[in-house]
XYZ file of C-alpha atoms in Angstrom:
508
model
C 13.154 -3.674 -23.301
C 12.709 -5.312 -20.040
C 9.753 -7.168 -21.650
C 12.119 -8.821 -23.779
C 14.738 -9.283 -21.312
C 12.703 -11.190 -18.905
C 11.678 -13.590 -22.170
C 15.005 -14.148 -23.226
C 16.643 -14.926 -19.889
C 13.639 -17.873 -19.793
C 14.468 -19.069 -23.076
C 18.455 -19.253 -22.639
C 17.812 -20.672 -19.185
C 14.972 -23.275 -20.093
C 17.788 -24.292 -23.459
C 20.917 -24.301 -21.231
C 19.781 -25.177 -17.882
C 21.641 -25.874 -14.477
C 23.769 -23.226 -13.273
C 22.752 -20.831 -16.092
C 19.112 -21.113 -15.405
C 19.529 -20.412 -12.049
C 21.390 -17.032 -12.758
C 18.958 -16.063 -15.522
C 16.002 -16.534 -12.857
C 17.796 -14.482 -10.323
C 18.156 -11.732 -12.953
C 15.009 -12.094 -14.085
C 13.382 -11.417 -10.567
C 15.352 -7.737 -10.549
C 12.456 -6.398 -13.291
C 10.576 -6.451 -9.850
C 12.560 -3.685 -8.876
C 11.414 -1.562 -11.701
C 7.875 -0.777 -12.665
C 6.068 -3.237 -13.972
C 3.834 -1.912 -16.613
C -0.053 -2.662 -16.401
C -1.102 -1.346 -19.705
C 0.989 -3.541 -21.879
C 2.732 -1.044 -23.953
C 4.129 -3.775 -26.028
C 0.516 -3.685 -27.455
C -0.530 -0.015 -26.274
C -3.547 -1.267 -24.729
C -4.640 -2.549 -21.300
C -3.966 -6.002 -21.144
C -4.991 -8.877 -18.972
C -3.599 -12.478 -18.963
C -4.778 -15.846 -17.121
C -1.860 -17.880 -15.872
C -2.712 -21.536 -16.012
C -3.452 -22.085 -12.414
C -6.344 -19.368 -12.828
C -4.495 -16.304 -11.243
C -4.435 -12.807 -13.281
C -1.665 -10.662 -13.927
C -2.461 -7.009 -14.540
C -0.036 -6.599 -17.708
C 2.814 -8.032 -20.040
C 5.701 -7.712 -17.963
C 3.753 -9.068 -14.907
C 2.921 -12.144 -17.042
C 6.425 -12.355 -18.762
C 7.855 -12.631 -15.079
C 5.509 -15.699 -14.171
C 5.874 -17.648 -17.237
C 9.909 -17.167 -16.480
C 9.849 -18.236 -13.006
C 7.084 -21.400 -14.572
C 9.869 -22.112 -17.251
C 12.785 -22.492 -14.987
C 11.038 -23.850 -12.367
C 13.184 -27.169 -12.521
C 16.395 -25.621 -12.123
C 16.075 -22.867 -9.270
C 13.584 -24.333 -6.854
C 15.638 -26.955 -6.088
C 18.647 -24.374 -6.258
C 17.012 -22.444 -3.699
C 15.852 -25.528 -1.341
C 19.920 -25.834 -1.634
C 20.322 -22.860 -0.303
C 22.709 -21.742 -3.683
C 20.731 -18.954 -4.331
C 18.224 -16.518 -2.405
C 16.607 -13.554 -4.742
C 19.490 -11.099 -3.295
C 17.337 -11.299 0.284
C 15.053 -9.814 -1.479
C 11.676 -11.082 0.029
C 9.609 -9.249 -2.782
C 11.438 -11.481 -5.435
C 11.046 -14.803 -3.384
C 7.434 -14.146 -2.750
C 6.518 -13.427 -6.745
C 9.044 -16.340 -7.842
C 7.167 -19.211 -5.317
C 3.508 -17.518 -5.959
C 3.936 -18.132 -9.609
C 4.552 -21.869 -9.178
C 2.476 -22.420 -5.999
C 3.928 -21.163 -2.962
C 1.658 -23.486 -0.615
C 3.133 -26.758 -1.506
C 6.573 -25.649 -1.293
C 6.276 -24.484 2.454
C 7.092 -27.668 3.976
C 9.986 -28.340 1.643
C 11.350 -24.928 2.639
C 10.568 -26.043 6.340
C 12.584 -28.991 6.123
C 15.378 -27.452 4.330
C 15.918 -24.538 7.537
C 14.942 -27.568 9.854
C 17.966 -29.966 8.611
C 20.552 -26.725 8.382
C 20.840 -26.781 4.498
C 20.251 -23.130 4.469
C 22.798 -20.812 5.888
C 21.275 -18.536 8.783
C 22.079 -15.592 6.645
C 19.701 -16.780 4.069
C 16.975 -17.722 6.158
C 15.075 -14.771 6.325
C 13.612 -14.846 2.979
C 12.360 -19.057 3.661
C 10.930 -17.809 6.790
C 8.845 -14.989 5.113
C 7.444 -17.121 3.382
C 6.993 -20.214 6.109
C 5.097 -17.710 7.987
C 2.824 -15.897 5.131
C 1.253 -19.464 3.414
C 2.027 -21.827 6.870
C -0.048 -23.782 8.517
C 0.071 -23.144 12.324
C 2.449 -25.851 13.115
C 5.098 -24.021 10.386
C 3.686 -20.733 11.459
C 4.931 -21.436 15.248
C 8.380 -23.089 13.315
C 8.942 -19.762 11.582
C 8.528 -17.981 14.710
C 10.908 -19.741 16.761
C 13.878 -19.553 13.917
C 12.828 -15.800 13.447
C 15.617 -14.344 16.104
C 13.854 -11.444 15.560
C 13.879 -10.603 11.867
C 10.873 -7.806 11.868
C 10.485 -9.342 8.138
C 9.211 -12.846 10.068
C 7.165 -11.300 12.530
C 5.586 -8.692 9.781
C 4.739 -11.491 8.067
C 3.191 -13.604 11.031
C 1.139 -10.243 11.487
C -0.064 -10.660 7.965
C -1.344 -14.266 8.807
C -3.121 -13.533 11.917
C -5.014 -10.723 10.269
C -5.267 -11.849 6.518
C -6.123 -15.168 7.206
C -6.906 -15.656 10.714
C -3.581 -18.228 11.164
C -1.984 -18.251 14.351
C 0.905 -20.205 15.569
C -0.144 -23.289 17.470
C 2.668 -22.811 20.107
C 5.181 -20.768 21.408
C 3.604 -17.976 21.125
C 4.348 -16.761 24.904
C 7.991 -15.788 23.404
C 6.909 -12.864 21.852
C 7.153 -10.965 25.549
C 10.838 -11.261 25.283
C 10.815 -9.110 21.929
C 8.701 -6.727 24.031
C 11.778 -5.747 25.525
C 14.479 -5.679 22.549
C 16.829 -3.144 21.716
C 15.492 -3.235 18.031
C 12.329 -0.318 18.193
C 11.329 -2.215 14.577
C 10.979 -5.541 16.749
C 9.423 -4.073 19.767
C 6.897 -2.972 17.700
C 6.307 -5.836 15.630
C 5.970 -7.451 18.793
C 3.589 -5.680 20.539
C 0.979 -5.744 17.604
C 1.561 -9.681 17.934
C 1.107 -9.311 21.316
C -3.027 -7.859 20.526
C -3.549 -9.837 17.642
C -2.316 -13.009 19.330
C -4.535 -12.130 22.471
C -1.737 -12.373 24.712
C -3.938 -11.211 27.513
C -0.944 -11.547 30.199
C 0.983 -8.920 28.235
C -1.688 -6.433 27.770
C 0.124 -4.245 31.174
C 2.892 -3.897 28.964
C 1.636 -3.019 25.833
C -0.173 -0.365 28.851
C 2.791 0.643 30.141
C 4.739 1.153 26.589
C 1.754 3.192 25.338
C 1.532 5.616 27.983
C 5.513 5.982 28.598
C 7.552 5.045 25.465
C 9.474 7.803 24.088
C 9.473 5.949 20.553
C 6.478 7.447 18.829
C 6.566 4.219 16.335
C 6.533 1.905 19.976
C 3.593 3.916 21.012
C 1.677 3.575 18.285
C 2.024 -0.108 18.074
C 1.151 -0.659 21.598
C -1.819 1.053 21.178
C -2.653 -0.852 17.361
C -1.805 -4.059 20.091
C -4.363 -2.812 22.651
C -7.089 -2.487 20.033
C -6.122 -5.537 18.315
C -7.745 -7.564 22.271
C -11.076 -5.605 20.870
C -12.344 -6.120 23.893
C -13.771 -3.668 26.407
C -10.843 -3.412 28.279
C -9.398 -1.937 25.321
C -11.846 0.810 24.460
C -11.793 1.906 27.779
C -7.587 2.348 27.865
C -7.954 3.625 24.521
C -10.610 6.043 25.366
C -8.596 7.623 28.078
C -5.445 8.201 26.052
C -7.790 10.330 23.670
C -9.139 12.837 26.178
C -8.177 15.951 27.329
C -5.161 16.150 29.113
C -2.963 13.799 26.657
C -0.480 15.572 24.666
C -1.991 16.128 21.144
C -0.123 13.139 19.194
C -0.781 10.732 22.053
C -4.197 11.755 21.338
C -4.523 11.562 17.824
C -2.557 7.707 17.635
C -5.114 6.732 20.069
C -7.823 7.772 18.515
C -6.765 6.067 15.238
C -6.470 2.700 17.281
C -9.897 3.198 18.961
C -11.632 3.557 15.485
C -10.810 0.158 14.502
C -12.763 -1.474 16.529
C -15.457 1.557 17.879
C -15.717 3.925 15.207
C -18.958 5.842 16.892
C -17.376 5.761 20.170
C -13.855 7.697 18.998
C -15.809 9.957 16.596
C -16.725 12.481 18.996
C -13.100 12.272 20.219
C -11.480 12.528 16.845
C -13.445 15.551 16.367
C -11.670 17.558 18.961
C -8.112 16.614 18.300
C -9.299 17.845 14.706
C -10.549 20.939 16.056
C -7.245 21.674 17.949
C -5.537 24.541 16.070
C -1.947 24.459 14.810
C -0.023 22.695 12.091
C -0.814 18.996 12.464
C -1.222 16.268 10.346
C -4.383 14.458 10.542
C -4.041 12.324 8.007
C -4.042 8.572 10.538
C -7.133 9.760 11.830
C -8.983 10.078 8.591
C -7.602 6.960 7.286
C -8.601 4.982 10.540
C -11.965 5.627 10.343
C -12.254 5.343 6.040
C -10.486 1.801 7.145
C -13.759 0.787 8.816
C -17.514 -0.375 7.829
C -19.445 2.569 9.072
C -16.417 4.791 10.229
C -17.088 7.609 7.704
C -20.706 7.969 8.651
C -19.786 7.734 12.391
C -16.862 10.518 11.588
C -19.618 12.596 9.154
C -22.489 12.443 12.202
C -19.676 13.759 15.136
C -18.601 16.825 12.541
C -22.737 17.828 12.263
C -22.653 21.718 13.334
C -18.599 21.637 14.121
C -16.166 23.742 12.661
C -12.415 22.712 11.503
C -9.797 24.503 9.733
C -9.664 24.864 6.076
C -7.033 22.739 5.924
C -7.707 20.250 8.088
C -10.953 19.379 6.128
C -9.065 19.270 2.585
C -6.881 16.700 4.409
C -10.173 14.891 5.210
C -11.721 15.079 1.445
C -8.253 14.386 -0.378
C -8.175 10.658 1.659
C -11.913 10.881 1.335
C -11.947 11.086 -2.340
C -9.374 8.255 -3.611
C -12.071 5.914 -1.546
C -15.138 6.778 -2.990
C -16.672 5.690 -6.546
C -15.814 8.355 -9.499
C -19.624 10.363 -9.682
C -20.925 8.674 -7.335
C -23.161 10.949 -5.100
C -24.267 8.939 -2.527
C -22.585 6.628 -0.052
C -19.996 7.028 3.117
C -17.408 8.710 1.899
C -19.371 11.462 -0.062
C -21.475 11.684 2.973
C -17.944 12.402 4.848
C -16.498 14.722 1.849
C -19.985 17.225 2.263
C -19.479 16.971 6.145
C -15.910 17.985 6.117
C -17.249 20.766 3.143
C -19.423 22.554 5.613
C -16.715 22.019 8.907
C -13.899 23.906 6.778
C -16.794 26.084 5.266
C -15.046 25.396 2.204
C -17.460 24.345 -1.525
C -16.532 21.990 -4.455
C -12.459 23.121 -5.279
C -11.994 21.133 -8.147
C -11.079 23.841 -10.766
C -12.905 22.671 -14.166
C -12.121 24.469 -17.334
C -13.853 25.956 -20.539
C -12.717 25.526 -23.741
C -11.668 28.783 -23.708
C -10.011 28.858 -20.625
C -7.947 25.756 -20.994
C -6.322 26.847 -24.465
C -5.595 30.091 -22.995
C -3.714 27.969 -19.922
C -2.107 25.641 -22.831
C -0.810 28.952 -24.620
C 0.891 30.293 -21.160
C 2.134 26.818 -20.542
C 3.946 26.800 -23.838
C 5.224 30.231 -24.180
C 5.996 31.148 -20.331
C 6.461 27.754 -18.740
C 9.997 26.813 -17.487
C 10.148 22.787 -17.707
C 13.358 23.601 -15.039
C 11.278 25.333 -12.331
C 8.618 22.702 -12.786
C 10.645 19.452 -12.376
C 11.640 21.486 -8.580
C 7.364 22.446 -7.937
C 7.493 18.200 -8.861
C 9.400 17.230 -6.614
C 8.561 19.616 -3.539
C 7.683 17.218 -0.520
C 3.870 19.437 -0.426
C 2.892 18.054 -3.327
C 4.526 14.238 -2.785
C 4.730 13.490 -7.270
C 7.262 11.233 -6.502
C 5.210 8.921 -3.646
C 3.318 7.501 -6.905
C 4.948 8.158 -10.718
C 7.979 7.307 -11.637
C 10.138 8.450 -13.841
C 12.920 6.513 -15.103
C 12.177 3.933 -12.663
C 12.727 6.501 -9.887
C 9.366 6.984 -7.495
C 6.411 5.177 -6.549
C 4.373 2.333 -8.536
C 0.660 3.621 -7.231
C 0.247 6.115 -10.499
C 1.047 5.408 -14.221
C 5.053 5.588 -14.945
C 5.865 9.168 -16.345
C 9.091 8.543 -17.911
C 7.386 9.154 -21.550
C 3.993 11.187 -20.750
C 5.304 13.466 -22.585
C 5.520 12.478 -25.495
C 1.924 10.656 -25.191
C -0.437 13.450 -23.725
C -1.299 16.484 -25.445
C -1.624 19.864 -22.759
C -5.225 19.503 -22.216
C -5.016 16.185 -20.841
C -2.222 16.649 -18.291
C -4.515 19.696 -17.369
C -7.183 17.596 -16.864
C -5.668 14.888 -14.983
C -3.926 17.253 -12.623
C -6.914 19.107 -12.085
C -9.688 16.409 -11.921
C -7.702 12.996 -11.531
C -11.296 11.203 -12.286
C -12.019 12.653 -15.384
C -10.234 10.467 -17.266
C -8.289 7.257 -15.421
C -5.596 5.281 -17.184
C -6.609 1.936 -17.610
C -5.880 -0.420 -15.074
C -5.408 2.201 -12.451
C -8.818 2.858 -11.242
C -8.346 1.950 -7.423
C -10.284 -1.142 -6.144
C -12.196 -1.056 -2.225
C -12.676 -3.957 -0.539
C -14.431 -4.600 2.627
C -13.840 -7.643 4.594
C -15.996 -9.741 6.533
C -14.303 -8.554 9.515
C -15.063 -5.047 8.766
C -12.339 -3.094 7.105
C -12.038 -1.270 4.516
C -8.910 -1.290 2.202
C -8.035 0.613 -1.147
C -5.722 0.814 -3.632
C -4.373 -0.090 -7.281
C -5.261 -4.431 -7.922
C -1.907 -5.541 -8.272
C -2.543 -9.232 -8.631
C -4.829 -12.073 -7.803
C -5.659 -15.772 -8.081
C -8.204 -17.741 -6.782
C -7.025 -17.662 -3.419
C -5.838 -14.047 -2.952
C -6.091 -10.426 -4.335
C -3.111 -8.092 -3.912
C -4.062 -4.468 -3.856
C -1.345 -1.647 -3.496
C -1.844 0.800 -1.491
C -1.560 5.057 -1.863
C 1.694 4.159 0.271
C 2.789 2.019 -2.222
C 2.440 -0.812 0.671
C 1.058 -4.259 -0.801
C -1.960 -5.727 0.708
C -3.105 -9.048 0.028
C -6.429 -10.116 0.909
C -7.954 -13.748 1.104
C -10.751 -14.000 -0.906
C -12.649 -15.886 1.939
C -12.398 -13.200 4.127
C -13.962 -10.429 0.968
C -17.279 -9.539 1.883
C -17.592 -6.967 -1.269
C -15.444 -5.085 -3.825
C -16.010 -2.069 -5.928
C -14.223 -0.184 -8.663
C -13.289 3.132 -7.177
C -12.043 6.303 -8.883
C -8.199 7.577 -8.958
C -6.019 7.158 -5.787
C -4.943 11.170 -6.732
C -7.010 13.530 -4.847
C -8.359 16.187 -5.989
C -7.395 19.328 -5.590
C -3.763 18.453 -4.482
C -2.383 22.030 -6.556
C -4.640 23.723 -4.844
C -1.785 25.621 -3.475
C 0.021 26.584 -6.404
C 0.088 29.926 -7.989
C -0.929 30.195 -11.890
C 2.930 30.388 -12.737
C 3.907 27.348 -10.718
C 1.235 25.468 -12.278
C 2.675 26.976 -16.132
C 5.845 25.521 -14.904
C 4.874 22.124 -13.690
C 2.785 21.218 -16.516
C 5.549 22.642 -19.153
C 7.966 20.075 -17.212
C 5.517 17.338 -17.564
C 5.326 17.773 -21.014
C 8.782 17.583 -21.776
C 9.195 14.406 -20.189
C 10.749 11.858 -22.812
C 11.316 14.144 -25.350
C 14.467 14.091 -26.894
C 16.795 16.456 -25.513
């Protein structure tokens, strides 16, 4: 339905023009809130399309959107260099609707426009997003002076500076008055500017805010700042935040920091915050050093002969698992997974089923499984459904939509792909890892590309675009659902979650 929606508003826009067009692309852009489906279930198989400028959408309503925005291109462009319309404020709108008709050579029309006060302040925010993403650093520094703080503009500038290695060519000493803002979102914006910016002068600061803050998000960001100099300076301040002494989260954010730019040096530190007993999650410092070349077999040498609690190490191989390649034996992160194996003296959980076994579990499901009890096991914060699948447009976009699984999957397969995610992966939702030349790591779903950029979301359902200049390699990978993640539930709340599963979009 929204397939056909986006067509039609294109069509009666393109025919009627003006005013009309303009509303029909703003309504358009609001499919963006829903999911957009990458199988192409107007065809009921995976589907790729080439727009004419070379980039790839992943599915139908992805390409339906660009071809839109393409269509009415005449009409709200210069409607939004007017400043008549502006996507709602929604930045995720204005960023799809000026990548699908080239954002680049818009910039310094949309630079002009905020420069000659034909956009209201109140609608700036979105322009500026955008100045500051695809800028040169002339625009970049523009964008940063007419941010007044927006944490959109300065997120944004962050993406530059690391993404494509864009700074602004002035102005830049500024950003120590946001160190001292009453917005915590723009203090710590500002601080990681501060690092990646190598604002040397401010590093005290970013010292002082680290040690003292009583914002956890401010701390962390001081210390991503600190690492950010990657200098020696920094490992050194970073090392001595992760020793003993340091209360355990202090610890464990500084640790995560120190990984990303000396992984062997903060593996024998990481280690003992993971040792420390107690409910903790541990879930940054995993992902800081699988966000590194080489930090999984720096992490997987420090655990050699340690010990970690049974939990603690499942965190560890859940993370572990969405990264690695789907039977793939070998490598970093199955190095890491058999490490953390023998630490939580735990062996391979992933529960596989006979024949036999699994018709006996589709019986139970059927006859003993209450659909009502399973929608509440569904949406229990320990097992996080909802942080990927939707249903009814309601949850994340990292896993396939549920709203009609069941009326698609027979018993045995929702078994399956609860059990053993990898066994059999929807199309176009195999995750994707890419390491940079500057030596991360980053994985999740391929959202988009062209020939410029590749847009990956993440299991956070955070986008991440990547310039392909800066990809030194990238691999399919298996499902961003970890194994074992029901682990926990007893043979009735499993009855009851897959009986609720397969109700899903059946009538009544």
């Amino acid at each position: 339905v929204r397939l056909e929606a986006i067509r039609t508003l294109g069509l009666i826009g393109s025919r009627e023009g003006g005013a009309t067009a303009e509303v029909a692309m703003e309504l358009a852009m609001t499919a963006l809130d829903q999911p957009l489906d990458p199988t192409g279930a107007a065809s009921g198989k995976g589907s790729r399309r080439h727009f004419k400028d070379g980039g790839v959408a992943a599915g139908l309503l992805d390409y339906a959107l660009h071809i839109t925005a393409v269509d009415l291109e005449p009409w709200w462009l210069p409607a939004l260099e007017a400043g008549k319309i502006d996507f709602g404020g929604n930045s995720r709108r204005l960023e799809f609707a000026l990548s699908a008709v080239g954002t680049r050579r818009v910039v310094g029309r949309m630079v002009n426009l905020v420069r000659e006060g034909k956009v209201p302040p109140g609608r700036q925010g979105g322009l500026l997003e955008m100045i500051a993403l695809q800028g040169d650093p002339g625009q970049l520094a523009f964008a940063f002076e007419k941010s007044a703080g927006r944490v959109g503009v300065l997120t944004a500038l962050e993406r530059s500076a690391l993404e494509r290695k864009v700074l602004p060519s002035g102005g830049k000493e500024r950003v120590a008055d946001l160190l001292k803002s009453s917005d915590a979102g723009v203090r710590a914006a500002a601080a990681r500017l501060a690092g990646l910016w190598k604002a040397a002068g401010l590093r005290p600061a970013l010292e002082v805010m680290a040690g003292s803050s009583s914002d956890a998000t401010a701390k962390g960001a001081a210390l991503d700042g600190i690492a950010y100099f990657a200098d020696k300076a920094s490992v050194e301040f970073l090392k001595k935040q992760a020793g003993v002494g340091r209360p355990r989260g202090q610890r464990a954010r500084a640790v995560s920091a120190l990984a990303t730019i000396d992984s062997a040096g903060a593996a024998e530190l990481a280690v003992e915050v993971l040792s420390m007993g107690g409910e903790f999650d541990n879930s940054s410092i995993f992902t800081a050093f699988l966000s590194r070349q080489g930090g999984a077999d720096a992490l997987a040498k420090a655990l050699g002969g340690r010990k970690l609690l049974d939990d603690t190490a499942r965190v560890g191989i859940r993370i572990a698992e969405t990264r690695r390649q789907p039977g793939k034996s070998e490598g970093p992160e199955s190095r890491l997974i058999e490490a953390l194996r023998l630490a939580g003296n735990l062996g391979d959980e992933t529960q596989r089923f006979s024949p036999a076994e699994m018709e006996k579990l589709a019986t139970e499901v059927v006859k003993l499984g209450d659909p009502a009890r399973g929608e509440e096991i569904y949406r229990s914060s320990s097992l996080s459904c909802q942080k990927c699948h939707a249903i009814g447009g309601a949850g994340g976009l990292v896993g396939p939509d549920l709203s009609s699984i069941g009326t698609t999957a027979q018993l045995d397969y929702l078994i399956d792909s609860i059990f053993d995610p990898n066994k059999a992966i929807k199309e176009n939702y195999h995750s994707t890892s890419v390491v940079t030349r500057d030596g991360r790591v980053l994985t999740g779903i391929r959202l988009r590309e062209t020939p410029s950029e590749l847009v990956l979301r993440d299991s956070d359902g955070r986008e991440i675009p990547i310039r392909r200049s800066n990809i030194a390699r990238a691999a399919m990978g298996g499902s961003l659902m970890p194994s074992g993640l029901t682990g926990s539930l007893t043979r009735a709340e499993l009855r009851d979650l897959v009986r609720f599963l397969s109700e899903i979009g059946k009538i009544g």
